[in-house]
CSV table of N, CA and C in Angstrom, one decimal:
chain,number,residue,atom,x,y,z
A,1,UNK,N,179.8,38.4,74.4
A,1,UNK,CA,178.8,38.6,73.4
A,1,UNK,C,179.3,39.5,72.2
A,2,UNK,N,178.8,39.2,71.1
A,2,UNK,CA,179.2,40.0,69.9
A,2,UNK,C,177.9,40.5,69.2
A,3,UNK,N,177.9,41.8,68.9
A,3,UNK,CA,176.8,42.3,68.2
A,3,UNK,C,177.2,42.7,66.8
A,4,UNK,N,176.4,42.4,65.8
A,4,UNK,CA,176.7,42.6,64.4
A,4,UNK,C,175.5,43.3,63.7
A,5,UNK,N,175.9,44.4,63.0
A,5,UNK,CA,174.8,45.2,62.3
A,5,UNK,C,175.2,45.3,60.8
A,6,UNK,N,174.4,44.8,59.9
A,6,UNK,CA,174.7,44.9,58.5
A,6,UNK,C,174.1,46.2,57.9
A,7,UNK,N,174.6,46.6,56.8
A,7,UNK,CA,174.1,47.7,56.0
A,7,UNK,C,174.6,47.6,54.6
A,8,UNK,N,174.0,48.3,53.7
A,8,UNK,CA,174.4,48.4,52.3
A,8,UNK,C,173.6,47.6,51.3
A,9,UNK,N,172.6,46.9,51.8
A,9,UNK,CA,171.8,46.1,50.8
A,9,UNK,C,170.9,47.1,50.0
A,10,UNK,N,170.3,46.5,49.0
A,10,UNK,CA,169.4,47.3,48.2
A,10,UNK,C,169.0,46.6,46.9
A,11,UNK,N,168.5,47.4,46.0
A,11,UNK,CA,168.0,46.9,44.6
A,11,UNK,C,169.1,47.3,43.6
A,12,UNK,N,169.5,46.4,42.8
A,12,UNK,CA,170.5,46.7,41.8
A,12,UNK,C,170.2,45.9,40.5
A,13,UNK,N,170.6,46.4,39.4
A,13,UNK,CA,170.4,45.7,38.2
A,13,UNK,C,171.5,44.6,37.9
A,14,UNK,N,171.1,43.6,37.1
A,14,UNK,CA,172.1,42.6,36.7
A,14,UNK,C,173.4,43.2,36.2
A,15,UNK,N,174.5,42.7,36.7
A,15,UNK,CA,175.8,43.2,36.3
A,15,UNK,C,176.3,44.3,37.2
A,16,UNK,N,175.4,44.8,38.1
A,16,UNK,CA,175.8,45.9,39.0
A,16,UNK,C,176.6,45.5,40.2
A,17,UNK,N,176.9,46.4,41.1
A,17,UNK,CA,177.7,46.2,42.2
A,17,UNK,C,177.0,46.7,43.5
A,18,UNK,N,177.3,46.1,44.6
A,18,UNK,CA,177.0,46.6,45.9
A,18,UNK,C,178.1,46.3,46.9
A,19,UNK,N,178.2,47.0,47.9
A,19,UNK,CA,179.1,46.8,49.0
A,19,UNK,C,178.4,46.7,50.3
A,20,UNK,N,178.4,45.5,50.9
A,20,UNK,CA,177.8,45.3,52.2
A,20,UNK,C,178.8,45.6,53.3
A,21,UNK,N,178.3,46.1,54.4
A,21,UNK,CA,179.1,46.4,55.5
A,21,UNK,C,178.6,45.8,56.8
A,22,UNK,N,179.4,45.4,57.7
A,22,UNK,CA,179.0,44.8,58.9
A,22,UNK,C,179.8,45.4,60.1
A,23,UNK,N,179.1,46.1,61.0
A,23,UNK,CA,179.8,46.7,62.1
A,23,UNK,C,179.7,45.7,63.3
A,24,UNK,N,180.9,45.3,63.8
A,24,UNK,CA,180.9,44.4,65.0
A,24,UNK,C,181.2,45.2,66.2
A,25,UNK,N,180.6,44.8,67.3
A,25,UNK,CA,180.9,45.4,68.6
A,25,UNK,C,180.9,44.3,69.7
A,26,UNK,N,181.2,44.8,70.9
A,26,UNK,CA,181.3,43.8,72.0
A,26,UNK,C,182.7,43.1,71.9
A,27,UNK,N,182.6,41.8,72.2
A,27,UNK,CA,183.9,41.0,72.2
A,27,UNK,C,184.1,40.4,70.8
A,28,UNK,N,184.1,41.3,69.8
A,28,UNK,CA,184.2,40.8,68.4
A,28,UNK,C,185.4,39.9,68.2
A,29,UNK,N,186.6,40.3,68.8
A,29,UNK,CA,187.8,39.5,68.5
A,29,UNK,C,187.8,38.2,69.2
A,30,UNK,N,186.8,37.9,70.0
A,30,UNK,CA,186.8,36.6,70.6
A,30,UNK,C,186.4,35.5,69.6
A,31,UNK,N,185.8,36.0,68.5
A,31,UNK,CA,185.5,35.1,67.3
A,31,UNK,C,186.6,35.3,66.3
A,32,UNK,N,187.3,34.2,66.0
A,32,UNK,CA,188.5,34.4,65.1
A,32,UNK,C,188.1,34.6,63.7
A,33,UNK,N,186.9,34.2,63.3
A,33,UNK,CA,186.5,34.3,61.9
A,33,UNK,C,185.2,35.1,61.8
A,34,UNK,N,185.1,35.9,60.8
A,34,UNK,CA,183.9,36.6,60.4
A,34,UNK,C,183.5,36.3,59.0
A,35,UNK,N,182.2,36.4,58.7
A,35,UNK,CA,181.9,36.0,57.3
A,35,UNK,C,180.5,36.4,57.0
A,36,UNK,N,180.1,36.0,55.8
A,36,UNK,CA,178.7,36.3,55.2
A,36,UNK,C,178.0,35.0,54.8
A,37,UNK,N,176.8,34.9,55.1
A,37,UNK,CA,175.9,33.9,54.7
A,37,UNK,C,174.7,34.6,53.9
A,38,UNK,N,173.9,33.8,53.2
A,38,UNK,CA,172.8,34.4,52.5
A,38,UNK,C,171.7,33.3,52.4
A,39,UNK,N,170.4,33.9,52.4
A,39,UNK,CA,169.3,33.0,52.2
A,39,UNK,C,168.4,33.6,51.2
A,40,UNK,N,168.3,32.9,50.0
A,40,UNK,CA,167.4,33.3,49.0
A,40,UNK,C,166.0,32.9,49.2
A,41,UNK,N,165.1,33.4,48.4
A,41,UNK,CA,163.7,33.0,48.5
A,41,UNK,C,163.4,31.5,48.4
A,42,UNK,N,162.8,30.9,49.4
A,42,UNK,CA,162.6,29.5,49.3
A,42,UNK,C,163.8,28.6,49.5
A,43,UNK,N,164.9,29.2,49.9
A,43,UNK,CA,166.1,28.4,50.0
A,43,UNK,C,166.6,28.3,51.4
A,44,UNK,N,167.5,27.4,51.7
A,44,UNK,CA,168.2,27.4,53.0
A,44,UNK,C,169.3,28.4,53.0
A,45,UNK,N,169.7,28.8,54.2
A,45,UNK,CA,170.8,29.7,54.4
A,45,UNK,C,172.1,29.0,53.9
A,46,UNK,N,172.9,29.7,53.2
A,46,UNK,CA,174.1,29.1,52.7
A,46,UNK,C,175.3,30.0,53.0
A,47,UNK,N,176.4,29.4,53.1
A,47,UNK,CA,177.7,30.1,53.4
A,47,UNK,C,178.2,30.8,52.1
A,48,UNK,N,178.7,32.0,52.2
A,48,UNK,CA,179.2,32.7,51.1
A,48,UNK,C,180.7,33.0,51.2
A,49,UNK,N,181.2,33.5,52.3
A,49,UNK,CA,182.6,33.9,52.4
A,49,UNK,C,183.0,34.1,53.8
A,50,UNK,N,184.3,33.9,54.1
A,50,UNK,CA,184.7,34.1,55.5
A,50,UNK,C,186.2,34.6,55.4
A,51,UNK,N,186.6,35.3,56.5
A,51,UNK,CA,187.9,35.8,56.6
A,51,UNK,C,188.3,35.9,58.1
A,52,UNK,N,189.6,35.9,58.3
A,52,UNK,CA,190.1,36.1,59.7
A,52,UNK,C,190.2,37.6,59.9
A,53,UNK,N,190.3,38.1,61.1
A,53,UNK,CA,190.3,39.5,61.4
A,53,UNK,C,191.5,40.2,60.8
A,54,UNK,N,192.6,39.5,60.5
A,54,UNK,CA,193.7,40.2,59.9
A,54,UNK,C,193.5,40.4,58.4
A,55,UNK,N,192.5,39.7,57.9
A,55,UNK,CA,192.2,39.9,56.4
A,55,UNK,C,193.1,39.1,55.5
A,56,UNK,N,194.0,38.3,56.1
A,56,UNK,CA,195.0,37.6,55.3
A,56,UNK,C,194.5,36.3,54.8
A,57,UNK,N,193.6,35.7,55.5
A,57,UNK,CA,193.1,34.4,55.1
A,57,UNK,C,191.6,34.5,54.8
A,58,UNK,N,191.3,34.4,53.6
A,58,UNK,CA,189.9,34.6,53.1
A,58,UNK,C,189.5,33.4,52.3
A,59,UNK,N,188.2,33.1,52.3
A,59,UNK,CA,187.7,32.0,51.5
A,59,UNK,C,186.3,32.4,51.0
A,60,UNK,N,186.1,32.1,49.7
A,60,UNK,CA,184.8,32.4,49.0
A,60,UNK,C,184.3,31.1,48.4
A,61,UNK,N,183.0,30.9,48.4
A,61,UNK,CA,182.5,29.7,47.7
A,61,UNK,C,182.6,29.9,46.2
A,62,UNK,N,182.6,28.8,45.5
A,62,UNK,CA,182.8,28.8,44.1
A,62,UNK,C,181.8,29.7,43.3
A,63,UNK,N,180.6,29.7,43.8
A,63,UNK,CA,179.5,30.4,43.1
A,63,UNK,C,179.8,31.9,43.1
A,64,UNK,N,180.6,32.5,44.0
A,64,UNK,CA,180.8,33.9,44.0
A,64,UNK,C,182.3,34.2,43.8
A,65,UNK,N,183.1,33.2,43.7
A,65,UNK,CA,184.6,33.5,43.5
A,65,UNK,C,184.8,34.3,42.2
A,66,UNK,N,185.7,35.3,42.4
A,66,UNK,CA,185.9,36.1,41.2
A,66,UNK,C,184.9,37.3,41.1
A,67,UNK,N,183.8,37.2,41.8
A,67,UNK,CA,182.8,38.3,41.7
A,67,UNK,C,182.7,39.0,43.1
A,68,UNK,N,182.8,38.3,44.2
A,68,UNK,CA,182.7,38.8,45.5
A,68,UNK,C,184.0,38.8,46.2
A,69,UNK,N,184.2,39.8,47.1
A,69,UNK,CA,185.5,39.9,47.8
A,69,UNK,C,185.1,40.3,49.3
A,70,UNK,N,185.6,39.4,50.2
A,70,UNK,CA,185.4,39.8,51.6
A,70,UNK,C,186.6,40.4,52.2
A,71,UNK,N,186.4,41.4,53.0
A,71,UNK,CA,187.6,42.1,53.6
A,71,UNK,C,187.2,42.6,55.0
A,72,UNK,N,188.2,43.0,55.8
A,72,UNK,CA,188.0,43.5,57.1
A,72,UNK,C,188.8,44.8,57.3
A,73,UNK,N,188.4,45.6,58.3
A,73,UNK,CA,189.1,46.7,58.8
A,73,UNK,C,189.1,46.4,60.3
A,74,UNK,N,190.1,45.7,60.8
A,74,UNK,CA,190.0,45.3,62.2
A,74,UNK,C,190.1,46.5,63.2
A,75,UNK,N,190.7,47.6,62.8
A,75,UNK,CA,190.8,48.8,63.6
A,75,UNK,C,189.4,49.4,63.9
A,76,UNK,N,188.5,49.2,62.9
A,76,UNK,CA,187.1,49.7,63.0
A,76,UNK,C,186.2,48.6,63.3
A,77,UNK,N,186.6,47.4,63.4
A,77,UNK,CA,185.8,46.2,63.7
A,77,UNK,C,184.7,46.1,62.6
A,78,UNK,N,185.1,46.3,61.4
A,78,UNK,CA,184.2,46.3,60.2
A,78,UNK,C,184.5,45.1,59.3
A,79,UNK,N,183.5,44.5,58.7
A,79,UNK,CA,183.6,43.5,57.7
A,79,UNK,C,182.9,43.9,56.5
A,80,UNK,N,183.4,43.7,55.3
A,80,UNK,CA,182.8,44.1,54.1
A,80,UNK,C,182.7,42.9,53.1
A,81,UNK,N,181.7,43.1,52.3
A,81,UNK,CA,181.5,42.1,51.2
A,81,UNK,C,181.3,43.0,49.9
A,82,UNK,N,182.3,43.1,49.1
A,82,UNK,CA,182.2,43.8,47.8
A,82,UNK,C,181.6,42.8,46.8
A,83,UNK,N,180.5,43.1,46.2
A,83,UNK,CA,179.8,42.2,45.3
A,83,UNK,C,179.7,42.9,43.9
A,84,UNK,N,180.4,42.3,42.9
A,84,UNK,CA,180.4,42.8,41.6
A,84,UNK,C,179.7,41.8,40.6
A,85,UNK,N,179.4,42.2,39.4
A,85,UNK,CA,178.8,41.4,38.4
A,85,UNK,C,177.6,40.6,39.0
A,86,UNK,N,176.7,41.3,39.7
A,86,UNK,CA,175.6,40.6,40.4
A,86,UNK,C,174.7,39.9,39.4
A,87,UNK,N,174.1,38.8,39.8
A,87,UNK,CA,173.2,38.0,39.0
A,87,UNK,C,171.9,37.9,39.8
A,88,UNK,N,170.8,37.5,39.1
A,88,UNK,CA,169.5,37.4,39.8
A,88,UNK,C,169.6,36.3,40.9
A,89,UNK,N,170.4,35.3,40.7
A,89,UNK,CA,170.5,34.3,41.7
A,89,UNK,C,171.2,34.7,43.0
A,90,UNK,N,171.8,35.9,42.9
A,90,UNK,CA,172.4,36.5,44.2
A,90,UNK,C,171.4,37.1,45.1
A,91,UNK,N,170.1,37.2,44.6
A,91,UNK,CA,169.1,37.8,45.4
A,91,UNK,C,168.9,37.0,46.6
A,92,UNK,N,169.0,37.7,47.8
A,92,UNK,CA,168.9,37.0,49.1
A,92,UNK,C,169.0,38.0,50.2
A,93,UNK,N,168.7,37.5,51.4
A,93,UNK,CA,169.0,38.3,52.6
A,93,UNK,C,170.4,37.8,53.0
A,94,UNK,N,171.3,38.8,53.2
A,94,UNK,CA,172.7,38.5,53.5
A,94,UNK,C,172.9,38.8,55.0
A,95,UNK,N,173.5,37.8,55.6
A,95,UNK,CA,173.7,37.9,57.1
A,95,UNK,C,175.2,37.9,57.4
A,96,UNK,N,175.6,38.8,58.2
A,96,UNK,CA,177.0,38.8,58.8
A,96,UNK,C,177.0,37.9,60.0
A,97,UNK,N,178.1,37.1,60.1
A,97,UNK,CA,178.3,36.2,61.2
A,97,UNK,C,179.7,36.2,61.7
A,98,UNK,N,179.8,36.0,63.0
A,98,UNK,CA,181.1,35.8,63.7
A,98,UNK,C,181.1,34.5,64.3
A,99,UNK,N,182.2,33.8,64.2
A,99,UNK,CA,182.3,32.4,64.7
A,99,UNK,C,183.7,31.8,64.5
A,100,UNK,N,183.7,30.6,64.0
A,100,UNK,CA,184.9,29.8,63.9
A,100,UNK,C,184.9,29.0,62.6
A,101,UNK,N,186.1,28.4,62.3
A,101,UNK,CA,186.2,27.6,61.1
A,101,UNK,C,185.4,26.3,61.3
A,102,UNK,N,184.7,25.9,60.3
A,102,UNK,CA,184.0,24.6,60.3
A,102,UNK,C,184.1,23.9,59.0
A,103,UNK,N,184.9,23.0,58.9
A,103,UNK,CA,185.1,22.3,57.6
A,103,UNK,C,185.7,23.2,56.6
A,104,UNK,N,185.0,23.3,55.5
A,104,UNK,CA,185.4,24.3,54.4
A,104,UNK,C,184.5,25.5,54.4
A,105,UNK,N,183.8,25.7,55.5
A,105,UNK,CA,183.0,26.9,55.7
A,105,UNK,C,183.3,27.5,57.1
A,106,UNK,N,182.3,28.1,57.7
A,106,UNK,CA,182.4,28.6,59.0
A,106,UNK,C,181.2,28.2,59.8
A,107,UNK,N,181.3,28.2,61.1
A,107,UNK,CA,180.2,28.1,62.0
A,107,UNK,C,179.9,29.4,62.6
A,108,UNK,N,178.7,29.9,62.4
A,108,UNK,CA,178.3,31.2,63.0
A,108,UNK,C,177.8,31.1,64.4
A,109,UNK,N,178.5,31.8,65.3
A,109,UNK,CA,178.0,31.8,66.7
A,109,UNK,C,177.2,33.0,67.0
A,110,UNK,N,177.4,34.1,66.3
A,110,UNK,CA,176.7,35.3,66.4
A,110,UNK,C,176.3,35.8,65.0
A,111,UNK,N,175.1,36.4,65.0
A,111,UNK,CA,174.5,36.8,63.7
A,111,UNK,C,173.9,38.2,63.7
A,112,UNK,N,174.0,38.8,62.6
A,112,UNK,CA,173.3,40.1,62.4
A,112,UNK,C,171.9,39.9,62.0
A,113,UNK,N,171.2,41.0,61.8
A,113,UNK,CA,169.7,40.9,61.5
A,113,UNK,C,169.5,40.6,60.0
A,114,UNK,N,170.5,40.9,59.2
A,114,UNK,CA,170.3,40.6,57.8
A,114,UNK,C,170.1,41.9,57.0
A,115,UNK,N,170.5,41.9,55.7
A,115,UNK,CA,170.2,43.0,54.8
A,115,UNK,C,169.8,42.4,53.5
A,116,UNK,N,168.7,43.0,52.9
A,116,UNK,CA,168.2,42.4,51.6
A,116,UNK,C,169.0,42.9,50.4
A,117,UNK,N,169.3,42.0,49.6
A,117,UNK,CA,169.9,42.3,48.3
A,117,UNK,C,169.0,41.8,47.2
A,118,UNK,N,168.6,42.6,46.3
A,118,UNK,CA,167.7,42.2,45.2
A,118,UNK,C,168.3,42.6,43.9
A,119,UNK,N,168.5,41.6,43.0
A,119,UNK,CA,169.1,41.8,41.7
A,119,UNK,C,168.0,41.7,40.6
A,120,UNK,N,167.7,42.7,39.9
A,120,UNK,CA,166.7,42.7,38.9
A,120,UNK,C,167.2,42.5,37.5
A,121,UNK,N,166.5,41.8,36.7
A,121,UNK,CA,167.0,41.5,35.4
A,121,UNK,C,166.2,42.4,34.4
């Protein structure tokens, strides 16, 4: 089992920045990939970014590429999502996930409870 706890969400103005954190515990390294998903109001959950625990192999979807950066601190079992140049369409509940590669995204086997990010214009 893997437990994931997100933090760092909040209210930010357009163009601002936030850093989301995800603390993993349990058998975290049994999942080779960790990442972030988000679900905006009235939308389906969508994949945002993923990385392996070494932090050397990372992938970001086109809509956040150049603005968001996923990273890890494997010694602390932490996963981060640095979000810069935030836009109103980034407003969503952000979920940390641990799982495996799936196509050009990842498949989440374990999920956190989510943290709300609201970008105001």
